[in-house]
Amino acid sequence: MPVKPPKIIARFAPSPTGFLHVGSLRTALYNYIFAKKNNGLFYLRVEDTDQSRKVEGAKENLLKILAFFNLNWDNKPIMIQSERLDLYKKYAQQLIDENKAYYCFCSEERLGESKAIRQRQKLPTGYDGQCRNLSAEEIKNNLGAGRSYVIRFKMPKTGLTEFIDLIRGQVSFDNKILDDQIILKSNGWPTYHLASVIDDHEMEISHVIRGEDWLPSTPKHILLYQAFGWEPPIFAHLPLLLNPDHSKLSKRQGDVAVEDFLKNGYLPEALLNFILLLGWNPGTNQEIFDLQSMIEAFSLEKINKAGAVFDLNKLDWLNGEYIRKKSAEELAKLCQPYYAEAGLKTDLKNLKAIVATEQSRIKKLSEIVSATEFFFKAPDYDPQLLIWKKLNAKETAKNLAALAEELEKIKEKEWTEKFIEAEIKKFIEGNKQGMGDYLWPMRAALSGRKASPGPFEIAGVLGREETLKRLEKAIEILK
Ligand code: GLU
């Protein structure tokens, strides 16, 4: 009988901090698409055992944002570590009973002093092992006296801990550099290491895919698996995210929070596409991926070891590509909140035409308001702006007046960009004048800007009445 291959189960295990770091979004995405690619499962676990970092509503925010990106998890309900404290205690006790962990009664002061001394002696500053070999008697007395303690894992002092990382290959750590890490804190809560190993085991996680910053923790985890007699999962550590100058990606929340990218007008599908390409590439020229095509193309083997540069220009480019793909209606709806924030009232029908004038140009939704403001209120501008090349003010005013006269002939129901363009071009050609002599001042009068969509497009959207009004005003200020 053929052997059934083991089930692939990946997981995303964030500590809820109140916002989602772009690096964490990448971890979530890679785990999700890796699982789906392999007909496996994607689990979510909330690692909330650090009570000092607790933020109200952080967990809800996390679930909401993952769902927003369609990174839907398969374990329902999700695993929440703060609900499993008894279990971690039980396992810590098991390690004590088997002499693989020990009570440590050292006070904060003693630890601080001993660290300072070793720092001065240029020795490794990890725990000095004072409580590693307490007698049963001493332990009993300390516990009896109600002294506060933590539980530490007894690291082997010799040998190597080795494993194969799917991205980095063979990795090897010298056990003597490993600290007797705390696995249970004095408040009875587990540390990340203990909880993570127990949960990955209990959830039957087959692959742990996480950021490179967790690589130094991995030997500790492997030794814990060994201590429990469990088989460790397969590990894959993702390359660091770097600023363009190759320093580690800034940790300032405003620069890395996924929520802020969305607020600033990046589309979720563009952001996800961008993040996919941070450290992975398909080996082809394809750059645009939706979630389904990501799943089809993805493989852990194509992830780079080298850090991935977070290039905002590329994100802008991708976002622009996705903006172009929207229908005018979709784009208008997406832009509406930005107008509302700027205090501009919009109705969808009109807004569709307005946003369409900038759809081929904007890179972020947030740019839409300043790019199209002049549709909402007649612009103020320097009269000099109306003047094209060698024309003077008088000639410009004359041309604008002639244009206004032509435009007046166009009836309300014929007022479309195409029709206006055909009529006005016919008129200018008939006059044997340069196009710029008319179209520059017309465009400037309608938009109040050096650069904007073309005059016919603007006129079409502004409507007959407002177009004529703006031309009148321009003629007026030229006097
Ligand atoms: N809670 C850890 C984090 O916030 C998870 C690390 C891991 O995936 O093991 O990144």
Coordinates of C-alpha atoms and ligand atoms in Angstrom, one line a residue, residues 11-17 24 27 31 45-48 53 81 192 196 200 208-211 213-214 217 221 235 237, ligand 1:
R11 CA 1.2 28.5 10.9
F12 CA 1.4 32.2 11.6
A13 CA 2.1 32.9 15.2
P14 CA 2.1 36.6 15.8
S15 CA 2.4 38.4 19.1
P16 CA -0.4 41.0 19.0
T17 CA 1.3 44.4 19.2
S24 CA 4.8 39.8 9.6
T27 CA 5.5 35.6 7.1
N31 CA 2.9 30.3 5.3
R45 CA -1.9 31.2 16.9
V46 CA -1.9 34.3 19.0
E47 CA 1.3 34.5 21.1
D48 CA 0.2 36.7 23.9
R53 CA 3.3 44.2 25.9
Q81 CA -1.7 31.0 24.3
Y192 CA 7.9 32.3 24.0
S196 CA 6.0 27.9 20.9
D200 CA 3.8 23.7 17.4
V208 CA 7.8 26.6 10.7
I209 CA 8.4 29.4 8.3
R210 CA 9.4 32.6 10.1
G211 CA 11.8 35.6 10.0
D213 CA 15.6 37.0 13.5
W214 CA 14.3 33.7 15.0
S217 CA 16.2 30.6 18.9
H221 CA 13.6 24.9 20.3
F235 CA 12.3 25.0 9.7
H237 CA 14.0 31.2 8.0
Ligands
GLU1 N1 5.5 35.3 18.2 C1 6.6 35.3 17.4 C2 6.5 36.6 16.6 O1 5.9 37.5 16.9 C3 6.5 34.1 16.5 C4 7.8 33.6 16.1 C5 7.7 32.2 15.4 O2 7.1 32.2 14.3 O3 8.0 31.2 16.0 O4 7.1 36.8 15.5

